[in-house]
Amino acid sequence: MALSGNVVVAQGGGPTAVINESLVGVVLESRKFAQIKRVYGAVGGVRGIIGEEFLDLTQETTHNLEEVAKTPSSALLSTRDKPDEQYCKHIFEVFRAHDVRYFFYIGGNDSVGTVDIVNNYARLEGYDFRAIHIPKTIDNDIVHNDHTPGYGSAAKFVAQSFIGLNLDNRALPGVHIGVVMGRHSGFLTASSVLAKKYPDDGPHLVYLPERAFELDKFASDVKKVYDKYGRCVVAVSEGIADKDGIPIAQKLGNVERDAYGNVFLSNAELGDLLANHIKRLLKIERVRADTFGYLQRSFGLCISEVDQHEAREAGEKAAQFAIWHDIDGSITLNRIGDYAIDYGIRKLGEVSNRTRTMDEKFINGEGNHVTESFKNYVRPLVGSNLKQGQRLIAPPVKKIIGQNMKALQL
Amino acid sequence: MALSGNVVVAQGGGPTAVINESLVGVVLESRKFAQIKRVYGAVGGVRGIIGEEFLDLTQETTHNLEEVAKTPSSALLSTRDKPDEQYCKHIFEVFRAHDVRYFFYIGGNDSVGTVDIVNNYARLEGYDFRAIHIPKTIDNDIVHNDHTPGYGSAAKFVAQSFIGLNLDNRALPGVHIGVVMGRHSGFLTASSVLAKKYPDDGPHLVYLPERAFELDKFASDVKKVYDKYGRCVVAVSEGIADKDGIPIAQKLGNVERDAYGNVFLSNAELGDLLANHIKRLLKIERVRADTFGYLQRSFGLCISEVDQHEAREAGEKAAQFAIWHDIDGSITLNRIGDYAIDYGIRKLGEVSNRTRTMDEKFINGEGNHVTESFKNYVRPLVGSNLKQGQRLIAPPVKKIIGQNMKALQL
């Protein structure tokens, strides 16, 4: 409890709708401790640390912090830099120069590694230092967590979008394919299932990267649904791959990779490919595809209040673990009730360089939908005000002209 | 006032987020009149009339109607059928068989024509009949209106999306292109301007179908913005065309047409084309495109309450004009204050077969953005709770290592 000095907080990787809740949690909680002199925000993730681009968040007004908390996307800006040893040495030199004793990094899987390397460097140099990773990701792919902040709000956006697509598809029938973010984990795509209210509602089919995707099976699945309902709504993860692990989208070319070697799949080609495939094979006239893209992670009018509170608390707990309890690690969220969460902390090495995928029990046997178990899992995370549609319930009117008209073949 | 009989209400064309407000406005208002025996809803637009697919909305509960009103996308389902003379004759026969004396059709430009043809048929046959078109369109392209129901909510979705894309692009800089619906009218794309809060916020460039689009000018525009801010957010209408009127998207092939001869441009190719163009010409690494697609018109958590109220009132006024005042026509919304609306009615022939595009005063001289005049025009239509982002205002921390680090070239 005696470790006195400054705090640095930073944000890395792709933004989420609640990433600033965690930031504000760290700032407000850290400012309560007498041994903390200043709370600095590094601008642009680890890159901002190297460049000594710090804002003095000790001087932020509380009101403004609360407004920032409600704003999607990293208020401190972000980076995709993945620090190597040399980079971490520079980070460490800057920390020492600024008497930084606490480092909080809000990020996804890739960011855990960064925190781990920096932390190891400090230990090696005998510099007294606490480093904490605060999870955020819309993909929900961090191990040792029930779920991670950012997922619930993105899931809410996906569910709300599919509610709309399903209503639209019901009014003007055909096949509609919605392509959702998720390279290796299908959690976000799976959340589309919350759009189902009435038994014939879409999504009728849900394809996840956890299962090999076959174009033939896909077409026969769609045909089955279309024959039954005269329409079909499909949720597809951008990361779907064939049995050899080759992403369906990658087969189309124009693939980019970031510094982590991650393939960018958020182009719209996958949706078009699948739509054309269905059109050609099933001779269905009206086949449409939407790729949700970047709208999923920063939509300010579709934020889960549960996600907000948890992101805030994850930031607060991070400050408490480090400053109060003198512990390093990665913050974890574990479900201890229906619905209740316990915040814990894990060693950085246990979390980094791993990717969580969907549990077997969440995916149906055919690999084209999710289970009741998944519905129970995801429902509390999206919060309270998902807007479901309501249908007319009026009785039909008796036909007068009736069968005569049927012959007109309109 | 004495014309006694039944009412038929139907919905045509692409759905909007508030199209059921108009439906419920018609139903609740019609049910107040003693001379109205039944209020029927035709299932699937004019096609449902031909097939005598009516629901007896006189038997809907008021609570359920209010829930349906808040639900996006045509609760009575829709059609893209464009009735010819023969089709209209069938409609008329069904109306006569069911003693239908009032017909309310909620739809876009194409639907006005339908109402007009049916109405002319009734007149020709000496059948006493009132027909009213109630405008709905996210494109805002119906003449003789300040704006039309459905636009405000779609505009809100577009603005909210660009707020998110701008925040995202600020955190991880590059060029981001958002492709918005709108074949001939740029109103919806233009509404993206509401995302601008701080002077350097996007969208930095806005391209509308009302102006010829040049790929070279586009690239030099983007370069100018990118050189200034290190990033660039672009709003592009799906309907942008070159100086010969050839849609940029159409050049890519895979174009479909509906029964009206409308070209479908809502595929994602345009965004990819423009992104690749920028990448190639400007050598910018991070260029992304999102195509908003069908999410724009049925997103239940992004509805303008102004739009809702107006859609409801348009339906109510339609019933009043027809049943109380014995008038045919198309309902109009005109702005008579800042902000106040007057509901009027126009002859169907004055509204059909015409497309409204953006006023000259709404587009800037360079044809790559909108004017202050447009901002004033659109602001009241999206309602009150657009979620703007807030930035940190803390002062920077003095560098200690400073210039030395700059040489590291990270």
mmCIF file of N, CA and C in Angstrom, chain B residues 124-192:
data_model
loop_
_atom_site.group_PDB
_atom_site.id
_atom_site.type_symbol
_atom_site.label_atom_id
_atom_site.label_comp_id
_atom_site.label_asym_id
_atom_site.label_seq_id
_atom_site.Cartn_x
_atom_site.Cartn_y
_atom_site.Cartn_z
ATOM 1 N N LEU B 124 -64.201 6.450 -62.833
ATOM 2 C CA LEU B 124 -64.654 5.976 -64.134
ATOM 3 C C LEU B 124 -65.895 5.090 -64.000
ATOM 4 N N GLU B 125 -65.904 4.279 -62.956
ATOM 5 C CA GLU B 125 -67.002 3.336 -62.741
ATOM 6 C C GLU B 125 -68.155 3.954 -61.947
ATOM 7 N N GLY B 126 -67.996 5.217 -61.565
ATOM 8 C CA GLY B 126 -69.046 5.875 -60.803
ATOM 9 C C GLY B 126 -69.224 5.319 -59.401
ATOM 10 N N TYR B 127 -68.149 4.725 -58.878
ATOM 11 C CA TYR B 127 -68.189 4.148 -57.526
ATOM 12 C C TYR B 127 -67.739 5.213 -56.533
ATOM 13 N N ASP B 128 -68.568 5.514 -55.582
ATOM 14 C CA ASP B 128 -68.261 6.588 -54.631
ATOM 15 C C ASP B 128 -67.157 6.124 -53.672
ATOM 16 N N PHE B 129 -66.074 6.831 -53.680
ATOM 17 C CA PHE B 129 -64.841 6.266 -53.115
ATOM 18 C C PHE B 129 -63.833 7.373 -52.819
ATOM 19 N N ARG B 130 -63.149 7.250 -51.692
ATOM 20 C CA ARG B 130 -62.075 8.202 -51.346
ATOM 21 C C ARG B 130 -60.762 7.424 -51.209
ATOM 22 N N ALA B 131 -59.726 7.933 -51.854
ATOM 23 C CA ALA B 131 -58.416 7.278 -51.792
ATOM 24 C C ALA B 131 -57.358 8.275 -51.360
ATOM 25 N N ILE B 132 -56.565 7.889 -50.380
ATOM 26 C CA ILE B 132 -55.542 8.810 -49.864
ATOM 27 C C ILE B 132 -54.183 8.117 -49.786
ATOM 28 N N HIS B 133 -53.190 8.814 -50.287
ATOM 29 C CA HIS B 133 -51.807 8.354 -50.155
ATOM 30 C C HIS B 133 -51.178 9.007 -48.930
ATOM 31 N N ILE B 134 -50.558 8.190 -48.086
ATOM 32 C CA ILE B 134 -49.842 8.723 -46.913
ATOM 33 C C ILE B 134 -48.347 8.501 -47.143
ATOM 34 N N PRO B 135 -47.578 9.587 -47.209
ATOM 35 C CA PRO B 135 -46.174 9.449 -47.613
ATOM 36 C C PRO B 135 -45.317 8.762 -46.553
ATOM 37 N N LYS B 136 -44.410 7.940 -47.003
ATOM 38 C CA LYS B 136 -43.348 7.348 -46.176
ATOM 39 C C LYS B 136 -42.186 7.091 -47.115
ATOM 40 N N THR B 137 -41.025 7.452 -46.703
ATOM 41 C CA THR B 137 -39.802 7.109 -47.430
ATOM 42 C C THR B 137 -38.595 7.574 -46.643
ATOM 43 N N ILE B 138 -37.588 6.721 -46.562
ATOM 44 C CA ILE B 138 -36.354 7.170 -45.907
ATOM 45 C C ILE B 138 -35.569 8.084 -46.851
ATOM 46 N N ASP B 139 -35.903 8.044 -48.150
ATOM 47 C CA ASP B 139 -35.158 8.843 -49.133
ATOM 48 C C ASP B 139 -35.566 10.313 -49.132
ATOM 49 N N ASN B 140 -36.752 10.598 -48.587
ATOM 50 C CA ASN B 140 -37.244 11.974 -48.523
ATOM 51 C C ASN B 140 -37.392 12.589 -49.914
ATOM 52 N N ASP B 141 -37.856 11.788 -50.870
ATOM 53 C CA ASP B 141 -37.843 12.234 -52.260
ATOM 54 C C ASP B 141 -39.234 12.463 -52.855
ATOM 55 N N ILE B 142 -40.224 12.759 -51.982
ATOM 56 C CA ILE B 142 -41.572 13.028 -52.480
ATOM 57 C C ILE B 142 -41.770 14.541 -52.615
ATOM 58 N N VAL B 143 -42.232 14.977 -53.763
ATOM 59 C CA VAL B 143 -42.379 16.420 -54.025
ATOM 60 C C VAL B 143 -43.505 17.018 -53.192
ATOM 61 N N HIS B 144 -43.507 18.349 -53.114
ATOM 62 C CA HIS B 144 -44.532 19.113 -52.388
ATOM 63 C C HIS B 144 -44.536 18.848 -50.888
ATOM 64 N N ASN B 145 -43.431 18.356 -50.349
ATOM 65 C CA ASN B 145 -43.312 18.147 -48.905
ATOM 66 C C ASN B 145 -42.019 18.797 -48.406
ATOM 67 N N ASP B 146 -42.077 19.333 -47.197
ATOM 68 C CA ASP B 146 -40.831 19.777 -46.568
ATOM 69 C C ASP B 146 -39.960 18.555 -46.312
ATOM 70 N N HIS B 147 -40.606 17.496 -45.838
ATOM 71 C CA HIS B 147 -39.965 16.202 -45.634
ATOM 72 C C HIS B 147 -41.083 15.193 -45.454
ATOM 73 N N THR B 148 -40.755 13.915 -45.410
ATOM 74 C CA THR B 148 -41.786 12.892 -45.307
ATOM 75 C C THR B 148 -41.466 11.907 -44.186
ATOM 76 N N PRO B 149 -42.518 11.357 -43.544
ATOM 77 C CA PRO B 149 -42.304 10.413 -42.449
ATOM 78 C C PRO B 149 -41.386 9.257 -42.860
ATOM 79 N N GLY B 150 -40.527 8.879 -41.941
ATOM 80 C CA GLY B 150 -39.554 7.805 -42.204
ATOM 81 C C GLY B 150 -38.159 8.375 -42.385
ATOM 82 N N TYR B 151 -38.099 9.577 -42.945
ATOM 83 C CA TYR B 151 -36.795 10.187 -43.181
ATOM 84 C C TYR B 151 -36.073 10.535 -41.884
ATOM 85 N N GLY B 152 -36.778 11.160 -40.947
ATOM 86 C CA GLY B 152 -36.143 11.626 -39.714
ATOM 87 C C GLY B 152 -35.467 10.502 -38.934
ATOM 88 N N SER B 153 -36.129 9.352 -38.859
ATOM 89 C CA SER B 153 -35.559 8.232 -38.111
ATOM 90 C C SER B 153 -34.363 7.629 -38.834
ATOM 91 N N ALA B 154 -34.463 7.490 -40.147
ATOM 92 C CA ALA B 154 -33.329 6.969 -40.911
ATOM 93 C C ALA B 154 -32.154 7.946 -40.831
ATOM 94 N N ALA B 155 -32.476 9.246 -40.885
ATOM 95 C CA ALA B 155 -31.438 10.278 -40.776
ATOM 96 C C ALA B 155 -30.755 10.194 -39.415
ATOM 97 N N LYS B 156 -31.542 9.919 -38.384
ATOM 98 C CA LYS B 156 -30.976 9.773 -37.047
ATOM 99 C C LYS B 156 -30.028 8.583 -36.998
ATOM 100 N N PHE B 157 -30.422 7.475 -37.627
ATOM 101 C CA PHE B 157 -29.551 6.298 -37.659
ATOM 102 C C PHE B 157 -28.246 6.614 -38.389
ATOM 103 N N VAL B 158 -28.367 7.304 -39.503
ATOM 104 C CA VAL B 158 -27.165 7.645 -40.278
ATOM 105 C C VAL B 158 -26.257 8.579 -39.479
ATOM 106 N N ALA B 159 -26.847 9.592 -38.850
ATOM 107 C CA ALA B 159 -26.054 10.534 -38.055
ATOM 108 C C ALA B 159 -25.377 9.812 -36.887
ATOM 109 N N GLN B 160 -26.150 8.956 -36.191
ATOM 110 C CA GLN B 160 -25.588 8.226 -35.054
ATOM 111 C C GLN B 160 -24.474 7.290 -35.507
ATOM 112 N N SER B 161 -24.650 6.688 -36.660
ATOM 113 C CA SER B 161 -23.615 5.801 -37.199
ATOM 114 C C SER B 161 -22.341 6.580 -37.494
ATOM 115 N N PHE B 162 -22.479 7.750 -38.071
ATOM 116 C CA PHE B 162 -21.295 8.546 -38.393
ATOM 117 C C PHE B 162 -20.638 9.115 -37.137
ATOM 118 N N ILE B 163 -21.405 9.364 -36.092
ATOM 119 C CA ILE B 163 -20.789 9.744 -34.819
ATOM 120 C C ILE B 163 -19.847 8.621 -34.389
ATOM 121 N N GLY B 164 -20.330 7.390 -34.465
ATOM 122 C CA GLY B 164 -19.512 6.233 -34.094
ATOM 123 C C GLY B 164 -18.317 6.047 -35.016
ATOM 124 N N LEU B 165 -18.556 6.129 -36.314
ATOM 125 C CA LEU B 165 -17.464 5.932 -37.270
ATOM 126 C C LEU B 165 -16.392 7.002 -37.095
ATOM 127 N N ASN B 166 -16.828 8.218 -36.798
ATOM 128 C CA ASN B 166 -15.879 9.303 -36.592
ATOM 129 C C ASN B 166 -15.036 9.082 -35.339
ATOM 130 N N LEU B 167 -15.667 8.634 -34.263
ATOM 131 C CA LEU B 167 -14.935 8.360 -33.016
ATOM 132 C C LEU B 167 -13.950 7.212 -33.236
ATOM 133 N N ASP B 168 -14.406 6.210 -33.959
ATOM 134 C CA ASP B 168 -13.584 5.041 -34.271
ATOM 135 C C ASP B 168 -12.382 5.465 -35.126
ATOM 136 N N ASN B 169 -12.647 6.259 -36.122
ATOM 137 C CA ASN B 169 -11.611 6.728 -37.033
ATOM 138 C C ASN B 169 -10.613 7.655 -36.340
ATOM 139 N N ARG B 170 -11.081 8.361 -35.329
ATOM 140 C CA ARG B 170 -10.191 9.238 -34.560
ATOM 141 C C ARG B 170 -9.241 8.385 -33.701
ATOM 142 N N ALA B 171 -9.767 7.289 -33.147
ATOM 143 C CA ALA B 171 -8.965 6.411 -32.287
ATOM 144 C C ALA B 171 -7.943 5.620 -33.096
ATOM 145 N N LEU B 172 -8.360 5.139 -34.254
ATOM 146 C CA LEU B 172 -7.467 4.379 -35.135
ATOM 147 C C LEU B 172 -7.529 5.034 -36.518
ATOM 148 N N PRO B 173 -6.677 6.017 -36.762
ATOM 149 C CA PRO B 173 -6.830 6.888 -37.943
ATOM 150 C C PRO B 173 -6.649 6.157 -39.276
ATOM 151 N N GLY B 174 -7.218 6.743 -40.296
ATOM 152 C CA GLY B 174 -7.178 6.228 -41.651
ATOM 153 C C GLY B 174 -8.283 6.920 -42.430
ATOM 154 N N VAL B 175 -8.706 6.286 -43.514
ATOM 155 C CA VAL B 175 -9.833 6.814 -44.279
ATOM 156 C C VAL B 175 -11.009 5.870 -44.093
ATOM 157 N N HIS B 176 -12.158 6.398 -43.739
ATOM 158 C CA HIS B 176 -13.346 5.557 -43.601
ATOM 159 C C HIS B 176 -14.471 6.099 -44.485
ATOM 160 N N ILE B 177 -15.020 5.202 -45.292
ATOM 161 C CA ILE B 177 -16.084 5.575 -46.226
ATOM 162 C C ILE B 177 -17.377 4.883 -45.809
ATOM 163 N N GLY B 178 -18.417 5.656 -45.559
ATOM 164 C CA GLY B 178 -19.725 5.099 -45.228
ATOM 165 C C GLY B 178 -20.674 5.299 -46.391
ATOM 166 N N VAL B 179 -21.227 4.201 -46.890
ATOM 167 C CA VAL B 179 -22.136 4.272 -48.045
ATOM 168 C C VAL B 179 -23.577 4.215 -47.555
ATOM 169 N N VAL B 180 -24.332 5.257 -47.910
ATOM 170 C CA VAL B 180 -25.682 5.453 -47.383
ATOM 171 C C VAL B 180 -26.705 5.265 -48.502
ATOM 172 N N MET B 181 -27.910 4.778 -48.152
ATOM 173 C CA MET B 181 -28.969 4.596 -49.152
ATOM 174 C C MET B 181 -29.372 5.924 -49.780
ATOM 175 N N GLY B 182 -29.908 5.862 -50.983
ATOM 176 C CA GLY B 182 -30.363 7.050 -51.709
ATOM 177 C C GLY B 182 -29.988 6.930 -53.171
ATOM 178 N N ARG B 183 -30.969 6.658 -54.008
ATOM 179 C CA ARG B 183 -30.668 6.422 -55.412
ATOM 180 C C ARG B 183 -30.522 7.721 -56.191
ATOM 181 N N HIS B 184 -31.478 8.622 -55.961
ATOM 182 C CA HIS B 184 -31.461 9.867 -56.726
ATOM 183 C C HIS B 184 -31.376 11.095 -55.827
ATOM 184 N N SER B 185 -31.732 10.920 -54.562
ATOM 185 C CA SER B 185 -31.765 12.052 -53.632
ATOM 186 C C SER B 185 -30.757 11.835 -52.508
ATOM 187 N N GLY B 186 -30.037 12.888 -52.183
ATOM 188 C CA GLY B 186 -28.965 12.762 -51.210
ATOM 189 C C GLY B 186 -29.340 13.090 -49.782
ATOM 190 N N PHE B 187 -30.621 13.303 -49.526
ATOM 191 C CA PHE B 187 -31.044 13.738 -48.194
ATOM 192 C C PHE B 187 -30.502 12.858 -47.068
ATOM 193 N N LEU B 188 -30.584 11.538 -47.266
ATOM 194 C CA LEU B 188 -30.193 10.638 -46.187
ATOM 195 C C LEU B 188 -28.675 10.687 -45.962
ATOM 196 N N THR B 189 -27.929 10.671 -47.042
ATOM 197 C CA THR B 189 -26.472 10.794 -46.935
ATOM 198 C C THR B 189 -26.099 12.117 -46.264
ATOM 199 N N ALA B 190 -26.790 13.166 -46.665
ATOM 200 C CA ALA B 190 -26.498 14.499 -46.140
ATOM 201 C C ALA B 190 -26.701 14.582 -44.634
ATOM 202 N N SER B 191 -27.612 13.774 -44.106
ATOM 203 C CA SER B 191 -27.901 13.838 -42.670
ATOM 204 C C SER B 191 -26.701 13.420 -41.821
ATOM 205 N N SER B 192 -25.728 12.774 -42.438
ATOM 206 C CA SER B 192 -24.495 12.407 -41.731
ATOM 207 C C SER B 192 -23.809 13.617 -41.119
#
